[in-house]
Short mmCIF file of C-alpha atoms in Angstrom, two decimals:
data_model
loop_
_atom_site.label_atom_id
_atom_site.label_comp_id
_atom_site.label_asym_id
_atom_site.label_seq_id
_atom_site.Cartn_x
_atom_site.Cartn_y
_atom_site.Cartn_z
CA UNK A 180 -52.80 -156.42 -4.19
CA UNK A 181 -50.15 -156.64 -6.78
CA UNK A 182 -52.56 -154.12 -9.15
CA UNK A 183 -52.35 -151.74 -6.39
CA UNK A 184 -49.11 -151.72 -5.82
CA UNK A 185 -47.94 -151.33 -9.53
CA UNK A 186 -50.62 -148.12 -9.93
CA UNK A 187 -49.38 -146.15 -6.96
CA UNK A 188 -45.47 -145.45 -8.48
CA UNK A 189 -47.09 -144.43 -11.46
CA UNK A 190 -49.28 -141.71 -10.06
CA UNK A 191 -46.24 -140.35 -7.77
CA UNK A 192 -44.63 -139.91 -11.15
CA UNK A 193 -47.50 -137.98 -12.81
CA UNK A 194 -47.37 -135.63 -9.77
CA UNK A 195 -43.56 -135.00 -10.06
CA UNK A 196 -43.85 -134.05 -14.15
CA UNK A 197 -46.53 -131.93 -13.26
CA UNK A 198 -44.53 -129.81 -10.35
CA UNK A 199 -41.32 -130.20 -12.45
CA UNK A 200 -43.81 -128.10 -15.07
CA UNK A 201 -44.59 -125.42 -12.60
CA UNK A 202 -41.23 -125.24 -11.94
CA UNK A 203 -40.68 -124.44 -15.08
CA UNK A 204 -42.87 -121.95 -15.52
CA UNK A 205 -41.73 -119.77 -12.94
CA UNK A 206 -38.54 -119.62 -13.89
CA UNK A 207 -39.92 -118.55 -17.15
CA UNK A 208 -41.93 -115.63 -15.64
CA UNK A 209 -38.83 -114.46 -13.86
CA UNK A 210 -36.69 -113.85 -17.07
CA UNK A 211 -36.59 -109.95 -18.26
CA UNK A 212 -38.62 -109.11 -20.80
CA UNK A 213 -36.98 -106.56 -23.66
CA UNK A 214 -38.48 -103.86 -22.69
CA UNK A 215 -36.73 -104.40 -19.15
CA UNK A 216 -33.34 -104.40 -20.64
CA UNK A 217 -33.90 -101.21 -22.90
CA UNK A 218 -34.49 -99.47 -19.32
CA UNK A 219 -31.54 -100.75 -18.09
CA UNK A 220 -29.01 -100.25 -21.22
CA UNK A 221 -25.27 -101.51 -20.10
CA UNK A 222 -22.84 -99.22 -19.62
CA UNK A 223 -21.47 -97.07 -21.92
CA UNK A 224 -17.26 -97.13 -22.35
CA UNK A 225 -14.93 -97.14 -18.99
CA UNK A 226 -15.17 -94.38 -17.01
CA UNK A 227 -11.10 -93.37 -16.17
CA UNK A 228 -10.03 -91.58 -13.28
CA UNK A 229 -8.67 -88.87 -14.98
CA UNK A 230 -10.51 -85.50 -15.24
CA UNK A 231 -10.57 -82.83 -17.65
CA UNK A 232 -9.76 -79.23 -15.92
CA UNK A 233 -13.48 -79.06 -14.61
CA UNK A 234 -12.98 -82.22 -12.95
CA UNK A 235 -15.04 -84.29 -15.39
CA UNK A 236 -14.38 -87.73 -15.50
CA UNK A 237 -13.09 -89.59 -19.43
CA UNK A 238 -15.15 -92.04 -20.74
CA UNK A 239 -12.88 -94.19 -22.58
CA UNK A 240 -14.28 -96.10 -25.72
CA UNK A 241 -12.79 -97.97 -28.28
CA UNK A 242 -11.07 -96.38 -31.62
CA UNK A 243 -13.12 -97.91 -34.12
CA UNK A 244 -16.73 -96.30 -34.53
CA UNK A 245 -15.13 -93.45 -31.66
CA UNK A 246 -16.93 -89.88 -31.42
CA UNK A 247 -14.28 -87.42 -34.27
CA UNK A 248 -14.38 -83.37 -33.94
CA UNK A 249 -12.61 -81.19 -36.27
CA UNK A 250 -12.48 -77.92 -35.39
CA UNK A 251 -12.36 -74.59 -38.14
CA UNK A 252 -11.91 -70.99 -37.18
CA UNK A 253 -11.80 -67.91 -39.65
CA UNK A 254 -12.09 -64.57 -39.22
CA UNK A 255 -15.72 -62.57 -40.91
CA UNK A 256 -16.15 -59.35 -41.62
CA UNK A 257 -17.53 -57.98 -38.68
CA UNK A 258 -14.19 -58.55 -36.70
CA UNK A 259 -15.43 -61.70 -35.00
CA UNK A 260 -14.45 -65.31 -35.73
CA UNK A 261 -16.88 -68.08 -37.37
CA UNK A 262 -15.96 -71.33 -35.95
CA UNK A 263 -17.46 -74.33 -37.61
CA UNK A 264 -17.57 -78.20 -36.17
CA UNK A 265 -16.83 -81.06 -38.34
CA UNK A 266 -18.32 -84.01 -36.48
CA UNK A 267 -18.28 -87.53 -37.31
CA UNK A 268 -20.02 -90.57 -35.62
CA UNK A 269 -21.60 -88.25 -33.31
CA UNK A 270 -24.66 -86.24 -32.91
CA UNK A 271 -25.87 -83.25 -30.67
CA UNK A 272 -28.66 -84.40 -27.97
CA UNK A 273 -31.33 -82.00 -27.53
CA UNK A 274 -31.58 -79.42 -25.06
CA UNK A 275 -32.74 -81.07 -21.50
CA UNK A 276 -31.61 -84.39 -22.45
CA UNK A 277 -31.57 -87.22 -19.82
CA UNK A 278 -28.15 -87.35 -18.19
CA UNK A 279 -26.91 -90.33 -18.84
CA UNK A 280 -23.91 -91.41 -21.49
CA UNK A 281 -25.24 -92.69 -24.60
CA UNK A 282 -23.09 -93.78 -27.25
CA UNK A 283 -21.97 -91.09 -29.95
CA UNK A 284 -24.19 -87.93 -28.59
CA UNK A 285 -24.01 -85.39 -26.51
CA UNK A 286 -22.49 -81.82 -26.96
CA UNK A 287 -19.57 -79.82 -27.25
CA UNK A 288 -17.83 -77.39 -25.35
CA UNK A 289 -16.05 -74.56 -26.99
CA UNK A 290 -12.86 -73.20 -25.29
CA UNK A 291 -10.54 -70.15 -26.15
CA UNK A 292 -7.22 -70.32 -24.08
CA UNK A 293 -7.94 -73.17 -21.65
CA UNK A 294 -11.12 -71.17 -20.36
CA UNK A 295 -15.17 -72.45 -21.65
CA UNK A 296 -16.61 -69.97 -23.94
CA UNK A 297 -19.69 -71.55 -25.07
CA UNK A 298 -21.66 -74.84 -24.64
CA UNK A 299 -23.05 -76.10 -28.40
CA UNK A 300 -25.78 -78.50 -29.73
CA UNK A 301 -24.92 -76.95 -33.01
CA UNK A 302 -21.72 -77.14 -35.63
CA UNK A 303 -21.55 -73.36 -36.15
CA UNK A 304 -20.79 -70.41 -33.33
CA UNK A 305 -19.54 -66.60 -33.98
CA UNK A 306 -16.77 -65.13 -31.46
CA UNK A 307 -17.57 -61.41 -31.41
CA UNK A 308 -15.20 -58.81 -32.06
CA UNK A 309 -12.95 -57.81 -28.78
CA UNK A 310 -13.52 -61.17 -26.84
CA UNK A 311 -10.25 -62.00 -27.99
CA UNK A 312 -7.61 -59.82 -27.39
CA UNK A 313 -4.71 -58.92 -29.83
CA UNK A 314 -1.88 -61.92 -30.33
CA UNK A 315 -2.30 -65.55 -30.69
CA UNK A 316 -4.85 -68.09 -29.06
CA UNK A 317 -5.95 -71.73 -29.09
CA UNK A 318 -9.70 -72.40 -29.53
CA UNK A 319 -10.48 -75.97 -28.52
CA UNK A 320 -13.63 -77.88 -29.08
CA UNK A 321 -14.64 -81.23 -26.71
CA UNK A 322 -17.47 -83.53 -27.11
CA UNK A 323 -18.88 -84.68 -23.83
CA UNK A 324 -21.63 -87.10 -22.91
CA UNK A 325 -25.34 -85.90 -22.10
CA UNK A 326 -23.80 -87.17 -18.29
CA UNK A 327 -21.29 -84.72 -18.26
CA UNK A 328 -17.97 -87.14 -18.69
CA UNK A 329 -15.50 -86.27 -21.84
CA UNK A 330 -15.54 -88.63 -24.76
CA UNK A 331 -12.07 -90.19 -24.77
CA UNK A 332 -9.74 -92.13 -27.05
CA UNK A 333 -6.75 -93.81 -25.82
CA UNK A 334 -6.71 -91.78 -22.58
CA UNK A 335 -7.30 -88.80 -24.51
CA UNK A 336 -10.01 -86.32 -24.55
CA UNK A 337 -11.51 -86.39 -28.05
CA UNK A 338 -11.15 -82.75 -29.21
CA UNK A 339 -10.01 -80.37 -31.79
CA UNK A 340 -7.65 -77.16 -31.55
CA UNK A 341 -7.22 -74.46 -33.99
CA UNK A 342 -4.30 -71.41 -33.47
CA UNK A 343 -5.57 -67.97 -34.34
CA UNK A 344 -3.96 -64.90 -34.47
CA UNK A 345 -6.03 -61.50 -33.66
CA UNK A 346 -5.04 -58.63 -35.35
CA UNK A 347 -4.92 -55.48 -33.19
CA UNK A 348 -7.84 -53.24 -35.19
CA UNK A 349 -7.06 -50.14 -36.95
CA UNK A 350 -7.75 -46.96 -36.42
CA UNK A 351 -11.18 -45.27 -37.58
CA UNK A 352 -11.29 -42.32 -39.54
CA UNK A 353 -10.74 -39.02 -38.10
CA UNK A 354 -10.12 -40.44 -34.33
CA UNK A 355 -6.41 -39.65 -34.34
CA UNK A 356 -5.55 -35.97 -34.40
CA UNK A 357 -3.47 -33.90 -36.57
CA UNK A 358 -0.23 -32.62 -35.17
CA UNK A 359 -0.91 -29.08 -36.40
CA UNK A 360 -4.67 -29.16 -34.66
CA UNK A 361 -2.78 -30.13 -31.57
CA UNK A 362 -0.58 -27.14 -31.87
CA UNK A 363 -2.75 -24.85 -32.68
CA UNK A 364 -4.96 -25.81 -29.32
CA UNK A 365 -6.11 -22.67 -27.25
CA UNK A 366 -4.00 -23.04 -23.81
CA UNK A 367 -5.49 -25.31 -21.16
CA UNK A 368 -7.39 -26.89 -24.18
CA UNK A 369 -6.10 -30.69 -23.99
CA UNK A 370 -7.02 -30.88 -27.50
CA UNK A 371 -8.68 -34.29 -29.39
CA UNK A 372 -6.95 -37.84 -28.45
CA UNK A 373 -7.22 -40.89 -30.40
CA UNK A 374 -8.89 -43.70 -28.18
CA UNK A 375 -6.98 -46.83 -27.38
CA UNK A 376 -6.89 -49.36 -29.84
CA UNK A 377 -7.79 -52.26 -28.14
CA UNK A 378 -10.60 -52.75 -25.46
CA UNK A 379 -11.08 -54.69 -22.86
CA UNK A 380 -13.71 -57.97 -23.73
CA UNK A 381 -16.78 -57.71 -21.91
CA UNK A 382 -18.71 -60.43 -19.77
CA UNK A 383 -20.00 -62.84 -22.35
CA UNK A 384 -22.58 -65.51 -21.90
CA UNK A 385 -22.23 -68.98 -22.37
CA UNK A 386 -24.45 -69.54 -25.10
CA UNK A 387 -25.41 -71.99 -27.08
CA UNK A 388 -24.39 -72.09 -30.85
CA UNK A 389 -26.18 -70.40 -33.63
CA UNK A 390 -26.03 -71.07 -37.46
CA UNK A 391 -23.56 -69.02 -39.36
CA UNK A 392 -22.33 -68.77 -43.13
CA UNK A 393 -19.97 -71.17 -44.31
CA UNK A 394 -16.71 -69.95 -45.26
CA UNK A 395 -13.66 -71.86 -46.78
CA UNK A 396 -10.06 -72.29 -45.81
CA UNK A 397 -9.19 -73.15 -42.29
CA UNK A 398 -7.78 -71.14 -39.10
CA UNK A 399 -3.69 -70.78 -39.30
#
């Protein structure tokens, strides 16, 4: 009797390591594997409440290591502006990206006078002659995420603005007409007139950036 009773507490104690061990291994099973977690990336910054003019949301992130943009803009010979990105701890993301914020890509989006003139994946872009209109302007350039929120420092959008100043263009050769040829005009003849001087911009496409050549100084 007494070897009886001293076997059976030891077998209830080989069955209780045994399901402790099963336990165990469960618990195991249920833990994330790596390739889980890269599915399921945390978050990206802080998403603020405040909105650009489109109504895009900032997402703020911290200054060190922070998506930079500077932004140059120079006249060419054509009569159009070259405008040129300076990026730094950022990259473009391909066209038809996934849209979600990843840290340090995305695009930019080029502005002239508050209004968007061009989405880029690329640091060059070419405003053609007549889109902008004699006097001064402000071309801007923003870096958003692939998600469509605006990289932000310090509750500010992370962007770049250049002032330009348009010439009004001159006058081609032979459009304006002599006095004397006016004058001498058979009557009813309204005689030549030299054409306005500045035109009206056309519609033009939001495009995306193409390579242009590099050109020193910066915009004034």
């Amino acid at each position: 009797m007494s070897w009886s009773r001293g076997i059976l507490p030891a077998l209830a104690v080989c069955v209780l390591s045994v399901t402790g061990a099963a336990g165990c291994a469960s618990d195991d099973a249920s833990t994330p594997t790596g390739q889980e977690s890269a599915i399921s990336p945390s978050p990206v910054g802080k998403v603020l409440d405040d909105t650009d003019d489109d109504g895009r949301h900032y997402r703020e992130v911290g200054k060190k290591g922070a998506p930079q943009v500077a932004l140059e803009v120079e006249p060419d010979a054509e009569g159009g502006w070259d405008v040129r990105l300076n990026l730094r701890d950022f990259a473009f993301s391909p066209s038809g990206t996934q849209a979600r914020a990843v840290t340090g890509r995305g695009l930019a989006r080029l502005f002239a006078d508050g209004e968007p003139l061009a989405d880029l994946r690329d640091t060059s872009y070419r405003i053609p002659e007549g889109y902008l209109a004699h006097g001064t302007h402000q071309v801007t350039a923003r870096l958003y995420a692939d998600d469509g929120t605006v990289w932000a420092v310090d509750g500010k959008p992370v962007e770049s603005t250049a002032d330009i100043t348009a010439s009004e263009p001159e006058p081609e050769p032979g459009s304006a007409s002599e006095p004397e040829s006016a004058s001498e005009s058979p009557a009813g003849d309204p005689g030549s007139s030299s054409p306005s001087a500045l035109s009206a911009p056309g519609a033009f496409p939001r495009t995306e950036g193409q390579g242009s050549p590099d050109r020193g100084g910066k915009a004034s």
